[in-house]
Coordinates of N, CA, C and O in Angstrom, one line a residue:
X281 N -15.2 -40.5 -15.7 CA -14.3 -40.1 -17.1 C -14.4 -38.8 -17.4 O -13.6 -38.2 -17.5
X282 N -15.6 -38.4 -17.4 CA -16.1 -36.8 -17.8 C -15.2 -36.2 -16.9 O -14.4 -34.8 -17.4
X283 N -15.3 -36.1 -15.4 CA -14.5 -35.4 -14.6 C -13.1 -35.2 -14.9 O -12.6 -34.3 -14.5
X284 N -12.4 -36.3 -15.1 CA -10.8 -36.2 -15.4 C -10.8 -35.3 -16.5 O -9.7 -34.6 -16.8
X285 N -11.5 -35.6 -17.6 CA -11.6 -34.7 -19.1 C -11.5 -33.2 -18.7 O -10.8 -32.4 -19.3
X286 N -12.7 -32.8 -17.8 CA -12.8 -31.4 -17.3 C -11.6 -31.0 -16.7 O -11.4 -29.8 -16.8
X287 N -11.0 -31.7 -15.7 CA -10.0 -31.2 -14.6 C -8.6 -31.1 -15.6 O -8.0 -29.9 -15.6
X288 N -8.5 -31.8 -16.8 CA -7.5 -31.4 -17.7 C -7.5 -30.3 -18.4 O -6.8 -29.5 -18.6
X289 N -9.0 -29.9 -18.8 CA -9.2 -28.9 -19.7 C -8.8 -27.5 -18.7 O -8.1 -26.6 -19.1
X290 N -9.3 -27.7 -17.4 CA -9.1 -26.7 -16.5 C -7.5 -26.4 -16.2 O -7.0 -25.3 -16.2
X291 N -6.7 -27.7 -15.9 CA -5.5 -27.5 -16.0 C -4.7 -26.7 -16.9 O -4.0 -26.0 -16.7
X292 N -5.1 -27.2 -18.2 CA -4.4 -26.5 -19.3 C -4.8 -25.1 -19.5 O -3.8 -24.3 -19.8
X293 N -5.7 -24.8 -19.0 CA -6.2 -23.3 -19.2 C -5.5 -22.6 -18.3 O -5.2 -21.4 -18.6
X294 N -5.4 -22.9 -16.9 CA -4.8 -22.3 -15.8 C -3.3 -22.3 -16.4 O -2.7 -21.1 -16.3
X295 N -2.8 -23.2 -16.7 CA -1.2 -23.2 -17.3 C -1.1 -22.3 -18.3 O 0.1 -21.4 -18.3
X296 N -1.8 -22.2 -19.0 CA -1.7 -21.3 -20.3 C -2.0 -19.7 -19.8 O -1.2 -19.0 -20.4
X297 N -2.7 -19.7 -19.1 CA -2.9 -18.1 -18.5 C -1.6 -17.6 -17.7 O -1.4 -16.6 -17.5
X298 N -1.4 -18.8 -17.0 CA 0.3 -18.5 -15.7 C 1.1 -17.9 -16.9 O 1.9 -17.2 -16.7
X299 N 1.2 -18.8 -18.1 CA 2.2 -18.5 -18.9 C 2.2 -17.2 -19.6 O 3.3 -16.7 -19.6
X300 N 1.0 -17.0 -19.9 CA 0.9 -15.5 -20.4 C 1.1 -14.3 -19.4 O 1.7 -13.5 -19.9
X301 N 0.5 -14.6 -18.2 CA 1.0 -13.7 -17.1 C 2.7 -13.8 -17.0 O 3.2 -12.3 -16.6
X302 N 3.3 -14.7 -17.3 CA 4.7 -14.7 -17.0 C 5.4 -13.8 -18.1 O 6.3 -13.2 -18.1
X303 N 5.1 -14.2 -19.3 CA 5.5 -13.4 -20.3 C 5.3 -11.8 -20.0 O 6.0 -11.2 -20.5
X304 N 4.1 -11.4 -19.8 CA 3.6 -10.1 -19.5 C 4.7 -9.4 -18.5 O 5.1 -8.2 -18.5
X305 N 4.9 -10.2 -17.6 CA 5.8 -9.8 -16.4 C 7.1 -9.6 -16.8 O 7.8 -8.4 -16.6
X306 N 7.6 -10.4 -18.0 CA 8.9 -10.5 -18.3 C 8.9 -9.1 -19.1 O 9.8 -8.3 -19.0
X307 N 8.1 -8.6 -19.8 CA 7.8 -7.5 -20.7 C 7.9 -6.2 -19.6 O 8.4 -5.1 -20.0
X308 N 7.1 -6.2 -18.6 CA 7.1 -5.2 -17.8 C 8.3 -4.9 -17.2 O 8.9 -3.9 -16.8
X309 N 9.3 -6.0 -16.7 CA 10.4 -6.0 -16.1 C 11.3 -5.2 -17.2 O 12.1 -4.3 -16.8
X310 N 11.3 -5.6 -18.4 CA 12.1 -4.8 -19.5 C 11.9 -3.3 -19.9 O 12.6 -2.6 -19.7
X311 N 10.5 -3.1 -19.7 CA 10.1 -1.7 -19.8 C 10.6 -0.9 -18.6 O 11.1 0.1 -18.9
X312 N 10.7 -1.5 -17.5 CA 11.1 -0.9 -16.1 C 12.6 -0.8 -16.2 O 12.9 0.6 -15.9
X313 N 13.3 -1.6 -16.9 CA 14.8 -1.7 -16.9 C 15.2 -0.4 -17.8 O 16.0 0.1 -17.7
X314 N 14.5 -0.4 -19.0 CA 14.6 0.6 -20.3 C 14.2 2.1 -19.8 O 14.8 2.9 -20.4
X315 N 13.2 2.1 -19.4 CA 12.4 3.5 -19.1 C 12.5 4.1 -17.5 O 12.3 5.2 -17.3
X316 N 12.2 3.0 -16.8 CA 11.9 3.6 -15.2 C 12.8 3.6 -14.5 O 13.3 4.9 -13.8
X317 N 13.6 2.6 -14.4 CA 15.0 2.3 -13.3 C 15.8 3.8 -13.8 O 16.3 4.4 -14.6
X318 N 16.1 4.6 -12.8 CA 16.9 5.7 -12.4 C 16.3 7.0 -13.1 O 16.9 7.8 -13.2
X319 N 15.1 6.9 -13.5 CA 14.2 8.1 -13.8 C 14.0 9.0 -12.6 O 14.1 8.6 -11.6
X320 N 13.7 9.9 -13.2 CA 13.3 11.0 -11.8 C 12.3 10.6 -11.1 O 12.2 10.6 -9.8
X321 N 11.2 10.0 -11.7 CA 9.9 9.4 -10.6 C 10.3 8.2 -10.0 O 9.8 8.1 -9.0
X322 N 11.3 7.5 -10.7 CA 11.9 6.7 -9.7 C 12.6 6.9 -8.4 O 12.5 6.2 -7.5
X323 N 13.5 7.7 -8.7 CA 14.3 8.4 -7.6 C 13.4 9.0 -6.8 O 13.6 9.0 -5.4
X324 N 12.2 9.7 -7.2 CA 11.4 10.1 -6.2 C 10.5 9.0 -5.4 O 10.7 9.1 -4.1
X325 N 10.3 7.9 -5.7 CA 9.9 6.7 -5.2 C 10.6 6.4 -4.2 O 10.3 5.9 -3.0
X326 N 12.2 6.1 -4.3 CA 13.2 5.8 -3.6 C 13.3 6.8 -2.4 O 13.3 6.2 -1.3
X327 N 13.1 8.3 -2.8 CA 12.9 9.0 -1.6 C 11.8 9.1 -0.8 O 11.9 9.0 0.4
X328 N 10.9 8.7 -1.4 CA 9.4 8.7 -0.7 C 9.6 7.2 0.2 O 8.6 6.7 1.2
X329 N 10.2 6.3 -0.3 CA 10.4 5.2 0.6 C 11.4 5.2 1.9 O 11.2 4.5 2.7
X330 N 12.1 6.1 1.7 CA 13.2 6.1 2.8 C 12.9 7.4 3.7 O 12.9 7.4 5.0
X331 N 12.9 8.5 3.3 CA 12.5 9.9 4.1 C 11.5 9.8 5.2 O 11.7 10.1 6.2
X332 N 10.4 9.2 4.9 CA 9.4 9.2 5.9 C 9.9 8.3 7.0 O 9.5 8.8 8.3
X333 N 10.3 7.2 6.9 CA 10.9 6.6 8.1 C 11.9 7.3 8.7 O 11.9 7.1 10.1
X334 N 12.8 7.9 8.2 CA 13.7 8.7 8.9 C 13.0 9.8 9.8 O 13.3 10.0 10.7
X335 N 12.1 10.4 9.1 CA 11.6 11.5 9.8 C 10.6 10.9 11.0 O 10.7 11.3 12.1
X336 N 10.1 9.8 10.9 CA 9.3 9.2 11.9 C 10.4 8.5 13.2 O 10.3 8.7 14.3
X337 N 11.5 8.2 12.4 CA 12.6 7.6 13.5 C 13.1 9.0 14.5 O 13.3 8.8 15.4
X338 N 13.0 10.2 14.0 CA 13.6 11.4 14.7 C 12.4 12.1 15.6 O 12.7 12.2 16.8
X339 N 11.1 11.8 15.2 CA 10.0 12.4 15.7 C 9.4 11.5 16.8 O 8.4 11.8 17.4
X340 N 9.6 10.1 16.6 CA 8.9 9.2 17.2 C 8.9 9.4 18.9 O 9.8 9.7 19.3
X341 N 7.8 9.0 19.4 CA 7.7 8.7 21.2 C 8.5 7.4 21.0 O 7.8 6.2 21.0
X342 N 9.8 7.3 21.7 CA 10.6 6.4 21.9 C 10.0 5.3 22.8 O 10.0 4.0 22.5
X343 N 9.1 5.8 23.8 CA 8.4 4.7 24.7 C 7.4 4.1 24.0 O 6.6 2.9 24.4
X344 N 7.0 4.6 22.9 CA 5.6 4.0 22.2 C 6.1 3.6 21.1 O 5.4 2.9 19.9
X345 N 7.4 3.3 20.5 CA 7.7 2.7 19.1 C 7.3 1.4 18.7 O 6.6 1.3 17.6
X346 N 7.2 0.5 19.7 CA 6.6 -0.7 19.5 C 5.4 -1.1 19.0 O 4.9 -1.7 18.3
X347 N 4.8 -0.2 20.1 CA 3.2 -0.2 19.9 C 2.8 0.4 18.4 O 1.9 0.3 17.5
X348 N 3.6 1.5 18.1 CA 3.3 2.4 16.9 C 3.8 1.4 15.7 O 3.1 1.6 14.7
X349 N 4.7 0.7 15.7 CA 5.0 0.0 14.6 C 4.2 -1.0 14.5 O 3.8 -1.4 13.3
X350 N 3.8 -1.7 15.6 CA 2.5 -2.8 15.4 C 1.5 -2.3 14.6 O 1.1 -2.9 13.6
X351 N 0.9 -1.2 15.0 CA 0.0 -0.5 14.1 C 0.4 -0.2 12.7 O -0.4 -0.1 11.8
X352 N 1.7 0.5 12.3 CA 2.1 0.6 11.3 C 2.4 -0.7 10.3 O 1.9 -0.5 9.0
X353 N 2.6 -1.7 11.1 CA 2.6 -3.0 10.1 C 1.4 -3.4 9.8 O 1.0 -4.1 8.7
X354 N 0.4 -3.3 10.6 CA -1.3 -3.5 10.4 C -1.8 -2.7 9.0 O -2.3 -3.2 8.1
X355 N -1.2 -1.5 9.3 CA -1.6 -0.6 8.0 C -0.9 -0.9 6.6 O -1.6 -1.0 5.6
X356 N 0.2 -1.4 6.6 CA 1.1 -1.9 5.6 C 0.5 -3.1 5.1 O 0.2 -3.2 3.8
X357 N 0.2 -4.0 5.8 CA -0.6 -5.3 5.3 C -1.9 -5.1 4.6 O -2.0 -5.5 3.5
X358 N -2.8 -4.4 5.4 CA -3.9 -3.7 4.8 C -4.0 -3.0 3.3 O -4.6 -3.4 2.4
X359 N -3.1 -2.1 3.6 CA -2.7 -1.2 2.4 C -2.3 -2.1 1.0 O -2.8 -1.8 0.1
X360 N -1.4 -3.1 1.4 CA -0.9 -3.8 0.3 C -1.7 -4.6 -0.3 O -2.0 -4.9 -1.5
X361 N -2.4 -5.1 0.6 CA -3.6 -6.2 0.2 C -4.8 -5.4 -0.7 O -5.1 -5.9 -1.6
X362 N -5.1 -4.3 -0.3 CA -6.3 -3.6 -0.9 C -5.7 -2.9 -2.1 O -6.2 -2.8 -3.2
X363 N -4.4 -2.5 -2.3 CA -3.9 -2.1 -3.4 C -3.6 -3.3 -4.6 O -4.0 -3.0 -5.5
X364 N -3.2 -4.1 -4.1 CA -3.0 -5.4 -4.8 C -4.3 -5.8 -5.4 O -4.7 -5.9 -6.9
X365 N -5.5 -5.9 -4.9 CA -6.9 -6.2 -5.0 C -7.2 -5.0 -6.2 O -7.9 -5.4 -7.2
X366 N -7.3 -3.7 -6.1 CA -7.5 -2.8 -7.0 C -7.0 -2.8 -8.0 O -7.4 -2.6 -9.2
X367 N -5.6 -3.1 -8.2 CA -4.6 -3.2 -9.3 C -5.1 -4.5 -10.3 O -5.5 -4.3 -11.4
X368 N -5.5 -5.5 -9.5 CA -5.9 -6.7 -10.2 C -7.3 -6.7 -10.7 O -7.5 -7.3 -11.8
X369 N -8.0 -6.0 -10.0 CA -9.4 -5.8 -10.6 C -9.6 -4.8 -11.7 O -10.7 -4.5 -12.2
X370 N -8.5 -4.1 -11.8 CA -8.4 -3.0 -12.9 C -8.9 -1.7 -12.5 O -9.4 -1.0 -13.2
X371 N -9.0 -1.4 -11.2 CA -9.4 -0.1 -10.7 C -8.5 0.7 -11.1 O -8.9 2.2 -11.2
X372 N -7.2 0.6 -10.9 CA -6.1 1.6 -11.2 C -5.0 0.9 -11.5 O -4.7 -0.3 -11.3
X373 N -3.7 1.3 -11.8 CA -2.7 1.0 -11.9 C -1.4 2.0 -11.6 O -1.8 3.1 -11.5
X374 N -0.2 1.6 -11.6 CA 1.0 2.5 -11.2 C 2.0 2.3 -12.3 O 2.3 1.1 -12.8
X375 N 2.6 3.6 -12.6 CA 3.6 3.5 -13.3 C 4.9 3.9 -12.5 O 4.6 4.3 -11.4
X376 N 6.2 3.8 -13.0 CA 7.4 4.2 -12.3 C 7.4 3.6 -11.0 O 7.8 4.1 -10.1
X377 N 7.3 2.3 -11.0 CA 7.3 1.7 -9.8 C 8.8 1.4 -9.2 O 9.6 1.3 -10.1
X378 N 8.8 1.4 -8.0 CA 10.4 1.3 -7.3 C 10.7 -0.1 -7.7 O 11.9 -0.3 -7.9
X379 N 9.8 -1.2 -7.4 CA 10.2 -2.4 -7.8 C 9.1 -3.0 -8.7 O 7.9 -3.0 -8.6
X380 N 9.7 -3.4 -9.9 CA 8.9 -3.7 -11.2 C 7.8 -4.7 -10.9 O 6.9 -5.0 -11.7
X381 N 8.2 -5.8 -10.0 CA 7.3 -7.0 -10.1 C 6.0 -7.1 -9.2 O 5.2 -7.7 -8.9
X382 N 6.1 -5.9 -8.4 CA 5.0 -5.7 -7.4 C 3.9 -4.8 -7.9 O 4.2 -3.9 -8.7
X383 N 2.5 -5.2 -7.8 CA 1.6 -4.6 -8.6 C 1.1 -3.4 -7.5 O 0.0 -2.5 -7.9
X384 N 2.0 -3.0 -6.5 CA 1.5 -2.0 -5.9 C 2.4 -0.9 -5.9 O 3.6 -1.1 -6.4
X385 N 2.2 0.5 -5.3 CA 3.1 1.3 -5.1 C 3.9 1.3 -3.7 O 3.3 1.9 -2.8
X386 N 5.1 0.7 -3.6 CA 5.6 0.2 -2.5 C 5.9 1.8 -1.6 O 5.7 1.9 -0.1
X387 N 6.3 3.1 -2.2 CA 6.4 4.1 -1.2 C 4.9 4.4 -0.5 O 5.2 4.9 0.5
X388 N 4.0 4.2 -1.2 CA 2.6 4.7 -0.6 C 2.3 3.5 0.5 O 2.3 3.7 1.7
X389 N 2.3 2.3 0.0 CA 1.9 1.2 0.9 C 2.9 0.9 2.1 O 2.4 0.7 3.4
X390 N 4.2 0.7 1.9 CA 5.1 0.6 2.9 C 5.5 1.8 3.8 O 6.2 1.6 4.8
X391 N 5.4 2.7 3.2 CA 6.2 4.1 4.0 C 5.2 5.2 4.2 O 4.9 5.7 5.3
X392 N 4.5 5.8 3.3 CA 3.6 7.0 3.5 C 2.5 6.8 4.0 O 2.3 7.6 5.1
X393 N 1.6 5.6 3.7 CA 0.5 5.5 4.6 C 0.8 5.1 6.0 O 0.3 5.9 6.7
X394 N 1.7 4.1 6.2 CA 1.7 3.9 7.6 C 2.3 4.7 8.5 O 2.1 5.0 9.6
X395 N 3.6 5.6 8.0 CA 4.1 6.7 8.7 C 3.4 7.7 9.1 O 3.4 8.1 10.1
X396 N 2.4 8.1 7.9 CA 1.6 9.1 8.1 C 0.7 8.8 9.4 O 0.3 9.5 10.3
X397 N 0.1 7.7 9.3 CA -0.8 7.4 10.4 C 0.0 7.1 11.8 O -0.8 7.8 12.8
X398 N 1.0 6.5 11.8 CA 1.4 6.3 13.2 C 2.1 7.8 13.7 O 2.0 8.0 15.0
X399 N 2.5 8.7 12.9 CA 2.8 9.9 13.3 C 1.4 10.5 13.8 O 1.3 11.3 14.9
X400 N 0.3 10.6 13.0 CA -1.0 11.2 13.6 C -1.4 10.4 14.8 O -2.0 10.9 15.6
X401 N -1.1 9.2 15.0 CA -1.7 8.2 16.2 C -0.8 9.1 17.5 O -1.2 9.0 18.6
X402 N 0.4 9.2 17.2 CA 1.2 10.0 18.5 C 1.0 11.5 18.9 O 1.2 11.8 19.7
X403 N 0.6 12.1 17.7 CA 0.2 13.6 18.0 C -0.9 13.7 18.5 O -2.1 13.1 18.2
X404 N -1.2 14.4 19.8 CA -2.4 14.6 20.3 C -3.4 13.1 20.5 O -4.3 13.1 20.1
X405 N -2.5 12.3 21.2 CA -3.3 11.1 21.5 C -4.8 11.0 21.9 O -5.2 9.7 21.7
X406 N -5.0 11.9 22.5 CA -6.4 12.1 23.1 C -7.5 12.9 22.4 O -8.6 12.6 22.6
X407 N -6.9 13.4 21.2 CA -7.8 14.0 20.2 C -8.6 13.0 19.6 O -8.3 11.8 19.4
X408 N -9.9 13.4 19.4 CA -10.9 12.4 18.5 C -10.2 11.9 17.3 O -9.9 12.2 16.6
X409 N -10.1 10.4 17.6 CA -9.8 9.6 16.4 C -10.6 9.8 15.2 O -10.1 9.5 14.3
X410 N -11.8 10.0 15.4 CA -12.9 10.1 14.2 C -12.3 11.0 13.6 O -12.4 11.2 12.2
X411 N -12.1 12.3 14.0 CA -11.9 13.7 13.5 C -10.4 13.3 12.6 O -10.1 13.7 11.8
X412 N -9.5 12.6 13.5 CA -8.3 12.4 12.8 C -8.3 11.8 11.5 O -7.7 11.8 10.6
X413 N -9.3 10.6 11.5 CA -9.7 9.7 10.5 C -10.2 10.5 9.2 O -9.8 10.2 8.0
X414 N -11.2 11.2 9.7 CA -11.8 11.7 8.6 C -10.9 12.9 7.9 O -10.6 13.0 6.6
X415 N -10.0 13.5 8.7 CA -9.0 14.7 8.1 C -8.1 13.9 7.0 O -7.6 14.3 6.1
X416 N -7.4 12.5 7.9 CA -6.6 11.6 7.1 C -7.1 11.3 5.8 O -6.4 11.6 4.7
X417 N -8.2 10.9 5.8 CA -9.0 10.3 4.6 C -9.1 11.3 3.6 O -8.9 11.4 2.3
X418 N -9.6 12.7 4.1 CA -9.8 13.7 3.0 C -8.5 14.1 2.5 O -8.2 14.3 1.4
X419 N -7.4 14.1 3.3 CA -6.1 14.6 2.7 C -5.6 13.4 1.8 O -5.0 14.1 0.5
X420 N -5.6 12.3 2.0 CA -5.1 11.3 1.2 C -6.0 11.2 -0.2 O -5.3 11.1 -1.1
X421 N -7.3 11.1 0.1 CA -8.0 10.9 -1.1 C -8.0 12.2 -2.0 O -8.2 11.9 -3.4
X422 N -8.1 13.5 -1.3 CA -8.2 14.4 -2.2 C -7.0 15.3 -2.7 O -7.1 16.1 -3.5
X423 N -5.9 15.1 -2.0 CA -4.8 15.8 -2.3 C -3.5 14.9 -2.8 O -3.1 14.9 -3.7
X424 N -3.4 13.7 -1.9 CA -2.2 12.7 -2.2 C -2.5 12.1 -3.7 O -1.7 12.0 -4.5
X425 N -3.8 11.5 -3.8 CA -4.1 10.6 -4.9 C -4.1 11.4 -6.1 O -3.4 10.9 -7.3
X426 N -4.7 12.6 -6.1 CA -4.7 13.5 -7.2 C -3.3 13.9 -7.7 O -2.7 14.0 -9.0
X427 N -2.5 14.2 -6.6 CA -1.1 14.6 -6.9 C -0.2 13.4 -7.7 O 0.5 13.6 -8.6
X428 N -0.6 12.2 -7.1 CA 0.4 11.2 -7.8 C -0.4 10.8 -9.2 O 0.4 10.3 -9.9
X429 N -1.7 11.3 -9.3 CA -2.2 10.8 -11.0 C -1.6 12.2 -11.7 O -1.5 11.7 -12.9
X430 N -1.5 13.1 -11.0 CA -1.1 14.3 -12.0 C 0.5 14.4 -12.3 O 0.7 14.5 -13.3
X431 N 1.4 13.6 -11.4 CA 2.4 13.3 -11.9 C 2.9 11.9 -12.7 O 3.6 11.6 -13.0
X432 N 1.9 11.5 -12.8 CA 1.6 10.3 -13.8 C 2.1 8.7 -13.1 O 2.5 8.1 -13.9
X433 N 2.4 8.9 -11.9 CA 2.8 7.7 -11.4 C 1.4 6.8 -11.0 O 1.6 5.5 -11.2
X434 N 0.1 7.4 -10.6 CA -0.8 6.7 -10.3 C -1.9 6.8 -11.6 O -2.0 7.9 -11.9
X435 N -2.6 5.8 -12.0 CA -3.7 6.1 -13.0 C -4.9 5.2 -12.6 O -5.0 4.1 -12.5
X436 N -6.1 6.2 -12.3 CA -7.3 5.6 -12.0 C -7.9 5.0 -13.4 O -7.6 5.7 -14.5
X437 N -8.7 3.9 -13.4 CA -9.3 3.6 -14.5 C -11.1 3.5 -14.2 O -11.5 4.0 -14.7
X438 N -11.1 2.5 -13.2 CA -12.6 2.6 -12.6 C -12.8 2.8 -11.1 O -13.2 2.1 -10.2
X439 N -12.1 3.9 -10.6 CA -12.0 4.5 -9.4 C -12.2 6.0 -9.4 O -11.6 6.7 -10.2
X440 N -12.9 6.4 -8.3 CA -13.1 7.7 -7.9 C -12.3 8.0 -6.5 O -12.3 7.2 -6.0
X441 N -11.8 9.3 -6.7 CA -11.1 9.4 -5.2 C -12.2 9.2 -3.8 O -11.8 9.2 -2.9
X442 N -13.5 10.0 -4.5 CA -14.4 9.4 -3.1 C -14.5 8.3 -2.5 O -15.0 8.0 -1.5
X443 N -14.3 7.0 -3.5 CA -14.2 5.9 -2.9 C -13.1 5.7 -2.1 O -13.5 4.6 -1.1
X444 N -12.1 6.3 -2.0 CA -10.9 6.1 -1.0 C -11.5 6.2 0.4 O -10.6 6.0 1.3
X445 N -12.2 7.7 0.6 CA -12.4 8.3 1.8 C -13.0 7.1 2.8 O -12.3 7.1 4.1
X446 N -14.1 6.4 2.8 CA -14.4 5.4 3.6 C -13.5 4.5 4.0 O -13.2 3.9 5.5
X447 N -12.5 4.1 3.2 CA -11.5 3.0 3.1 C -10.3 3.6 4.1 O -10.1 3.0 5.2
X448 N -10.0 4.9 3.8 CA -9.0 5.5 4.5 C -9.4 5.7 5.8 O -8.7 5.6 6.9
X449 N -10.6 6.2 6.0 CA -11.0 6.3 7.4 C -11.1 5.0 8.2 O -10.6 5.1 9.4
X450 N -11.5 3.9 7.7 CA -11.7 2.7 8.1 C -10.2 2.2 8.7 O -9.7 1.6 9.8
X451 N -9.3 2.3 7.6 CA -7.8 1.9 7.7 C -7.2 2.8 9.2 O -6.7 2.4 10.1
X452 N -7.4 3.9 9.0 CA -6.9 4.7 10.2 C -7.5 4.4 11.6 O -6.9 4.2 12.6
X453 N -8.9 4.3 11.6 CA -9.4 4.0 12.8 C -9.3 2.2 13.1 O -9.0 2.3 14.5
X454 N -8.9 1.7 12.3 CA -8.4 0.1 12.8 C -6.8 0.4 13.4 O -6.7 -0.2 14.4
X455 N -6.2 1.2 12.9 CA -4.7 1.6 13.2 C -4.8 1.8 14.7 O -4.2 1.6 15.5
X456 N -5.7 2.7 15.0 CA -6.0 3.7 16.2 C -6.4 2.5 17.2 O -5.8 2.6 18.3
X457 N -7.1 1.5 16.9 CA -7.6 0.7 17.8 C -6.5 -0.4 18.1 O -6.2 -0.7 19.1
X458 N -6.0 -0.8 17.1 CA -4.4 -1.6 17.3 C -3.4 -0.9 18.2 O -2.9 -1.5 19.0
X459 N -3.3 0.3 17.9 CA -2.4 0.9 18.7 C -2.6 1.1 20.0 O -1.9 1.3 21.3
X460 N -3.9 0.9 20.5 CA -4.3 1.1 21.9 C -4.6 -0.2 22.8 O -4.8 -0.2 23.9
X461 N -4.2 -1.2 21.9 CA -3.9 -2.8 22.6 C -3.0 -2.6 23.9 O -1.8 -2.3 23.5
X462 N -3.2 -3.1 25.1 CA -2.6 -2.8 26.2 C -2.2 -4.5 26.6 O -1.0 -4.6 27.2
X463 N -2.7 -5.5 26.2 CA -2.6 -6.8 26.8 C -2.2 -8.0 25.6 O -2.7 -7.9 24.8
X464 N -0.9 -8.3 25.9 CA -0.6 -9.3 24.9 C -0.2 -10.4 26.1 O 0.4 -10.3 26.9
X465 N -0.5 -11.7 25.9 CA -0.4 -12.9 26.6 C 1.4 -12.8 26.5 O 1.8 -12.7 25.7
X466 N 1.7 -13.4 27.7 CA 3.1 -13.8 27.9 C 3.6 -15.0 26.9 O 2.8 -16.0 26.9
X467 N 4.7 -14.9 26.4 CA 5.0 -16.1 25.6 C 5.6 -17.1 26.5 O 6.2 -17.1 27.5
X468 N 5.3 -18.4 26.3 CA 5.5 -19.4 27.1 C 6.4 -20.5 26.4 O 6.4 -20.5 25.1
X469 N 7.0 -21.3 27.1 CA 7.9 -22.3 26.5 C 7.4 -23.5 25.9 O 7.7 -24.3 25.5
X470 N 6.0 -23.6 26.3 CA 5.2 -24.8 25.6 C 4.8 -24.5 24.4 O 4.6 -23.7 23.6

């Protein structure tokens, strides 16, 4: 009997929390509609969502497109997951989102990060991946992140740029590893 009462208390608490979150999301959407949509920083986000892919489409190694896209999608998934985690834990947050209901910055996670990595993967492919990873991490952590904070799209709360360096190195090296996979099993009809 006690277990049923405890379960009801937990269900009520979770439902109240979900309702509060829903109300806050509705407020966020209204703020976005009133102040962010069609602002200069929103248009910048739209450009940063489209231009990198156009550049990649032009400069890509056509023979390696599938392999590079495989690595790029892997980077997207990791980037979005880590970004959501950081936002939800209160390490940082974003303003001027392209899409208001996502707690991530789409231009960074879905465009800038994967495109930068797949372009680096195809440039001098035999060059040291560790040196490329460190260079990528230093540029993104100490130039890109401060720039996005300076233009007030990104706000760090409990985060330092230095924390991003090993994460960015890891993401790049994992993408490098993924891009070098040569064998996939053939699909079968069974």
